[in-house]
């Protein structure tokens, strides 16, 4: 039983392409919808779904986080209700574990083919889309992978020696548009140029991100906003006034667990 946790970004898209051309079977493709994905991700999903159908691969199965009553709870609404920022803003990756990994695990726990594998004492194979430039992410996960009794993790892109550039080439050779970076539109790991693009091209989404930031503001102690050391709103205002010096708005090189390639 082989499953792919599809993020909708460059890496996992290239991985699916590579698996197809190598004749490696894929039985299930899961996409965790946080309700706050980037606009380009939602636009790319039907394009990728069409490619998968044309190549005889499984359709993308969307999963989402639900509360104890079975009602959907998006990450955006969770932040607004609790008056907090996504966990990555505080240096944790709980948001991706809860809203990305959790729903996929819950689905598999009720998916009969997975149950059949586990009933035999075997493990389900899960393909992870870390590219060859991200071996450190795989190395960090190995400690947890070894003791995982349900899943056997494999990292095809690393095994194939595919770096980000190779992933891009593989996608382009299929005639597909590049999917863009996979992340929430209010992810604290977004770079300054991405925030700028969100403001100018997707103002509605930018305003929703600022609503999260403002709702959390009274409760912030160790961070100042979605930029951690600074607020997105302050950055955009300074940027419009051409006073946004880089040293004033430093970027942090800490991709969230949802990171799936630029």
CSV table of C-alpha atoms in Angstrom, one decimal:
chain,number,residue,atom,x,y,z
A,1,UNK,CA,0.0,0.0,0.0
A,2,UNK,CA,1.7,3.2,-1.2
A,3,UNK,CA,0.4,6.6,-0.4
A,4,UNK,CA,1.4,10.1,-1.2
A,5,UNK,CA,0.8,13.1,1.0
A,6,UNK,CA,0.3,15.7,-1.7
A,7,UNK,CA,1.1,19.3,-0.8
A,8,UNK,CA,0.3,20.8,-4.1
A,9,UNK,CA,3.7,22.3,-4.5
A,10,UNK,CA,6.8,21.7,-6.7
A,11,UNK,CA,8.3,18.8,-4.8
A,12,UNK,CA,5.3,16.5,-4.4
A,13,UNK,CA,4.1,17.3,-7.9
A,14,UNK,CA,7.5,16.3,-9.3
A,15,UNK,CA,7.5,13.2,-7.1
A,16,UNK,CA,4.2,12.0,-8.5
A,17,UNK,CA,5.6,12.5,-12.0
A,18,UNK,CA,8.7,10.6,-11.2
A,19,UNK,CA,6.8,7.7,-9.6
A,20,UNK,CA,4.7,7.4,-12.7
A,21,UNK,CA,7.6,7.3,-15.1
A,22,UNK,CA,9.4,4.7,-12.9
A,23,UNK,CA,6.3,2.5,-12.7
A,24,UNK,CA,6.1,2.7,-9.0
A,25,UNK,CA,2.5,2.2,-8.0
A,26,UNK,CA,0.6,4.8,-6.0
A,27,UNK,CA,-2.6,3.7,-4.3
A,28,UNK,CA,-3.7,6.8,-2.5
A,29,UNK,CA,-3.0,10.5,-2.9
A,30,UNK,CA,-4.1,12.7,0.0
A,31,UNK,CA,-4.3,16.5,0.1
A,32,UNK,CA,-4.9,18.2,3.4
A,33,UNK,CA,-6.9,21.3,2.9
A,34,UNK,CA,-6.3,23.7,5.8
A,35,UNK,CA,-8.8,26.1,4.3
A,36,UNK,CA,-6.1,28.7,3.9
A,37,UNK,CA,-3.9,27.5,1.1
A,38,UNK,CA,-2.4,30.0,-1.3
A,39,UNK,CA,-4.7,30.9,-4.2
A,40,UNK,CA,-2.3,29.4,-6.8
A,41,UNK,CA,-2.5,26.1,-5.0
A,42,UNK,CA,-6.3,25.9,-5.3
A,43,UNK,CA,-5.9,26.9,-9.0
A,44,UNK,CA,-3.4,24.1,-9.6
A,45,UNK,CA,-5.2,21.2,-8.0
A,46,UNK,CA,-7.7,20.7,-10.9
A,47,UNK,CA,-4.8,20.9,-13.4
A,48,UNK,CA,-2.9,18.2,-11.5
A,49,UNK,CA,-6.1,16.1,-11.1
A,50,UNK,CA,-6.5,16.1,-14.9
A,51,UNK,CA,-2.9,15.0,-15.4
A,52,UNK,CA,-3.3,12.2,-12.9
A,53,UNK,CA,-6.5,11.0,-14.6
A,54,UNK,CA,-4.9,11.0,-18.0
A,55,UNK,CA,-2.1,8.9,-16.6
A,56,UNK,CA,-4.2,6.3,-14.9
A,57,UNK,CA,-3.2,7.4,-11.4
A,58,UNK,CA,-5.5,7.8,-8.3
A,59,UNK,CA,-7.5,11.0,-8.0
A,60,UNK,CA,-6.6,13.5,-5.2
A,61,UNK,CA,-8.5,12.8,-2.1
A,62,UNK,CA,-9.0,15.9,0.0
A,63,UNK,CA,-9.0,15.7,3.8
A,64,UNK,CA,-9.5,18.4,6.4
A,65,UNK,CA,-9.3,18.8,10.1
A,66,UNK,CA,-12.6,18.5,12.1
A,67,UNK,CA,-13.2,19.2,15.8
A,68,UNK,CA,-14.6,16.8,18.3
A,69,UNK,CA,-18.1,17.4,17.1
A,70,UNK,CA,-17.1,16.5,13.5
A,71,UNK,CA,-17.4,20.1,12.3
A,72,UNK,CA,-14.7,21.5,10.0
A,73,UNK,CA,-12.2,23.8,11.7
A,74,UNK,CA,-9.9,25.7,9.4
A,75,UNK,CA,-6.5,26.9,10.7
A,76,UNK,CA,-7.6,30.5,10.0
A,77,UNK,CA,-10.7,30.2,12.1
A,78,UNK,CA,-8.8,28.4,14.8
A,79,UNK,CA,-6.3,31.3,15.0
A,80,UNK,CA,-9.1,33.9,15.0
A,81,UNK,CA,-11.1,32.1,17.8
A,82,UNK,CA,-8.0,31.6,20.0
A,83,UNK,CA,-6.4,35.0,19.3
A,84,UNK,CA,-3.2,33.4,18.4
A,85,UNK,CA,-0.9,33.2,15.4
A,86,UNK,CA,0.0,29.9,13.6
A,87,UNK,CA,2.3,27.9,15.8
A,88,UNK,CA,5.3,28.3,13.4
A,89,UNK,CA,5.3,32.0,14.5
A,90,UNK,CA,6.4,30.9,17.9
A,91,UNK,CA,8.9,28.4,16.6
A,92,UNK,CA,6.7,25.3,16.6
A,93,UNK,CA,5.3,23.2,13.8
A,94,UNK,CA,2.1,22.1,15.5
A,95,UNK,CA,-0.1,23.8,12.9
A,96,UNK,CA,1.2,21.4,10.2
A,97,UNK,CA,1.0,18.4,12.4
A,98,UNK,CA,-2.6,19.2,13.4
A,99,UNK,CA,-4.0,20.4,10.1
A,100,UNK,CA,-1.8,18.5,7.6
A,101,UNK,CA,-0.6,15.3,9.1
A,102,UNK,CA,-3.5,14.7,11.5
A,103,UNK,CA,-6.3,14.6,8.9
A,104,UNK,CA,-4.3,12.2,6.6
A,105,UNK,CA,-3.6,9.9,9.5
A,106,UNK,CA,-7.3,10.0,10.5
A,107,UNK,CA,-8.4,9.1,7.0
A,108,UNK,CA,-6.0,6.2,6.8
A,109,UNK,CA,-7.1,4.9,10.2
A,110,UNK,CA,-10.6,4.3,8.5
A,111,UNK,CA,-9.3,3.4,5.0
A,112,UNK,CA,-9.8,-0.4,4.6
A,113,UNK,CA,-6.7,-1.0,2.4
A,114,UNK,CA,-4.6,0.5,5.1
A,115,UNK,CA,-6.3,-1.5,7.8
A,116,UNK,CA,-5.7,-4.7,5.9
A,117,UNK,CA,-2.0,-3.9,5.7
A,118,UNK,CA,-1.8,-3.2,9.4
A,119,UNK,CA,-3.8,-6.3,10.2
A,120,UNK,CA,-1.0,-8.4,8.7
A,121,UNK,CA,1.6,-6.7,10.9
A,122,UNK,CA,3.0,-4.8,7.9
A,123,UNK,CA,3.5,-1.0,7.4
A,124,UNK,CA,2.0,1.3,4.8
A,125,UNK,CA,4.6,3.0,2.6
A,126,UNK,CA,4.3,6.8,2.6
A,127,UNK,CA,6.3,8.8,0.0
A,128,UNK,CA,7.7,12.1,1.3
A,129,UNK,CA,8.6,14.9,-1.1
A,130,UNK,CA,11.9,16.2,0.3
A,131,UNK,CA,14.3,17.0,-2.5
A,132,UNK,CA,18.0,16.1,-2.6
A,133,UNK,CA,18.8,19.5,-1.1
A,134,UNK,CA,16.8,18.7,2.0
A,135,UNK,CA,18.5,15.6,3.3
A,136,UNK,CA,18.7,17.3,6.7
A,137,UNK,CA,14.9,17.2,6.9
A,138,UNK,CA,15.0,13.5,6.2
A,139,UNK,CA,17.8,12.9,8.7
A,140,UNK,CA,15.9,14.8,11.3
A,141,UNK,CA,12.8,12.6,10.7
A,142,UNK,CA,14.7,9.3,10.7
A,143,UNK,CA,14.6,9.0,14.5
A,144,UNK,CA,10.8,9.1,14.3
A,145,UNK,CA,10.5,7.0,11.2
A,146,UNK,CA,12.4,4.0,12.7
A,147,UNK,CA,9.9,3.7,15.6
A,148,UNK,CA,6.8,4.3,13.5
A,149,UNK,CA,4.9,1.0,13.5
A,150,UNK,CA,2.3,2.1,10.9
A,151,UNK,CA,4.2,3.8,8.2
A,152,UNK,CA,7.4,3.2,6.4
A,153,UNK,CA,8.7,6.5,5.0
A,154,UNK,CA,10.5,6.7,1.7
A,155,UNK,CA,12.1,9.8,0.1
A,156,UNK,CA,12.1,9.2,-3.7
A,157,UNK,CA,13.4,12.7,-4.7
A,158,UNK,CA,16.5,12.2,-2.5
A,159,UNK,CA,17.0,8.6,-3.8
A,160,UNK,CA,16.8,9.9,-7.3
A,161,UNK,CA,19.2,12.8,-6.6
A,162,UNK,CA,16.5,15.3,-7.7
A,163,UNK,CA,17.2,18.8,-6.5
A,164,UNK,CA,14.7,21.7,-6.8
A,165,UNK,CA,15.9,22.5,-10.3
A,166,UNK,CA,15.3,18.8,-11.3
A,167,UNK,CA,11.8,19.0,-9.9
A,168,UNK,CA,11.0,22.1,-12.0
A,169,UNK,CA,12.4,20.5,-15.1
A,170,UNK,CA,10.3,17.3,-14.6
A,171,UNK,CA,7.1,19.4,-14.3
A,172,UNK,CA,7.9,21.5,-17.3
A,173,UNK,CA,8.6,18.4,-19.4
A,174,UNK,CA,5.1,17.2,-18.7
A,175,UNK,CA,3.7,20.5,-20.1
A,176,UNK,CA,2.4,21.5,-16.7
A,177,UNK,CA,2.6,25.0,-15.2
A,178,UNK,CA,4.7,25.4,-12.1
A,179,UNK,CA,2.5,25.0,-9.1
A,180,UNK,CA,4.3,27.6,-6.9
A,181,UNK,CA,5.1,27.3,-3.3
A,182,UNK,CA,2.7,25.4,-1.1
A,183,UNK,CA,1.8,27.1,2.2
A,184,UNK,CA,-1.0,28.9,3.9
A,185,UNK,CA,-1.5,32.5,2.8
A,186,UNK,CA,-0.8,33.7,6.3
A,187,UNK,CA,2.2,31.4,7.0
A,188,UNK,CA,4.8,33.2,9.2
A,189,UNK,CA,7.5,31.5,7.1
A,190,UNK,CA,6.6,33.6,4.0
A,191,UNK,CA,9.3,35.9,2.6
A,192,UNK,CA,9.0,39.6,2.2
A,193,UNK,CA,8.5,39.4,-1.6
A,194,UNK,CA,5.7,36.9,-1.0
A,195,UNK,CA,3.9,39.2,1.4
A,196,UNK,CA,4.3,42.0,-1.1
A,197,UNK,CA,2.8,39.9,-3.8
A,198,UNK,CA,-0.1,38.9,-1.6
A,199,UNK,CA,-0.8,42.5,-0.8
A,200,UNK,CA,-0.7,43.7,-4.4
A,201,UNK,CA,-2.3,40.7,-6.2
A,202,UNK,CA,-4.6,39.1,-3.6
A,203,UNK,CA,-5.7,41.9,-1.3
A,204,UNK,CA,-8.6,39.9,0.1
A,205,UNK,CA,-6.2,37.2,1.4
A,206,UNK,CA,-3.8,39.8,2.7
A,207,UNK,CA,-6.6,41.5,4.7
A,208,UNK,CA,-7.6,38.1,6.1
A,209,UNK,CA,-4.0,37.5,7.2
A,210,UNK,CA,-3.9,40.9,8.9
A,211,UNK,CA,-7.2,40.1,10.7
A,212,UNK,CA,-5.4,37.1,12.2
A,213,UNK,CA,-2.4,39.3,13.2
A,214,UNK,CA,-4.7,41.9,14.8
A,215,UNK,CA,-6.7,39.4,16.7
A,216,UNK,CA,-3.6,37.9,18.2
A,217,UNK,CA,-2.0,41.3,18.9
A,218,UNK,CA,-3.3,41.7,22.5
A,219,UNK,CA,-1.9,38.2,23.4
A,220,UNK,CA,1.6,38.5,21.9
A,221,UNK,CA,4.5,38.5,24.2
A,222,UNK,CA,7.5,36.8,22.6
A,223,UNK,CA,6.7,37.8,19.0
A,224,UNK,CA,5.3,40.9,17.3
A,225,UNK,CA,3.3,39.5,14.5
A,226,UNK,CA,3.2,37.1,11.5
A,227,UNK,CA,6.8,38.1,10.7
A,228,UNK,CA,7.8,37.0,14.3
A,229,UNK,CA,10.1,40.0,15.0
A,230,UNK,CA,7.8,42.3,13.0
A,231,UNK,CA,4.2,42.6,11.9
A,232,UNK,CA,3.1,42.1,8.3
A,233,UNK,CA,1.1,45.3,8.5
A,234,UNK,CA,4.1,47.3,9.6
A,235,UNK,CA,6.2,45.8,6.8
A,236,UNK,CA,3.6,46.6,4.1
A,237,UNK,CA,3.2,50.2,5.3
A,238,UNK,CA,6.9,50.7,5.4
A,239,UNK,CA,7.2,49.1,2.0
A,240,UNK,CA,4.6,51.4,0.5
A,241,UNK,CA,6.6,54.4,1.9
A,242,UNK,CA,9.9,52.9,0.6
A,243,UNK,CA,11.3,52.8,4.1
A,244,UNK,CA,11.3,49.0,4.6
A,245,UNK,CA,15.0,48.4,5.3
A,246,UNK,CA,16.0,44.7,5.3
A,247,UNK,CA,17.5,45.0,8.8
A,248,UNK,CA,14.2,46.2,10.1
A,249,UNK,CA,12.3,43.1,8.8
A,250,UNK,CA,14.7,40.2,9.0
A,251,UNK,CA,13.6,36.9,7.4
A,252,UNK,CA,13.8,33.6,9.2
A,253,UNK,CA,15.0,30.5,7.4
A,254,UNK,CA,12.6,28.1,9.1
A,255,UNK,CA,10.2,26.5,6.6
A,256,UNK,CA,7.0,25.1,8.1
A,257,UNK,CA,6.2,21.4,8.0
A,258,UNK,CA,3.9,22.2,5.0
A,259,UNK,CA,6.8,23.5,2.9
A,260,UNK,CA,6.7,21.8,-0.5
A,261,UNK,CA,9.1,23.7,-2.7
A,262,UNK,CA,9.1,27.2,-4.2
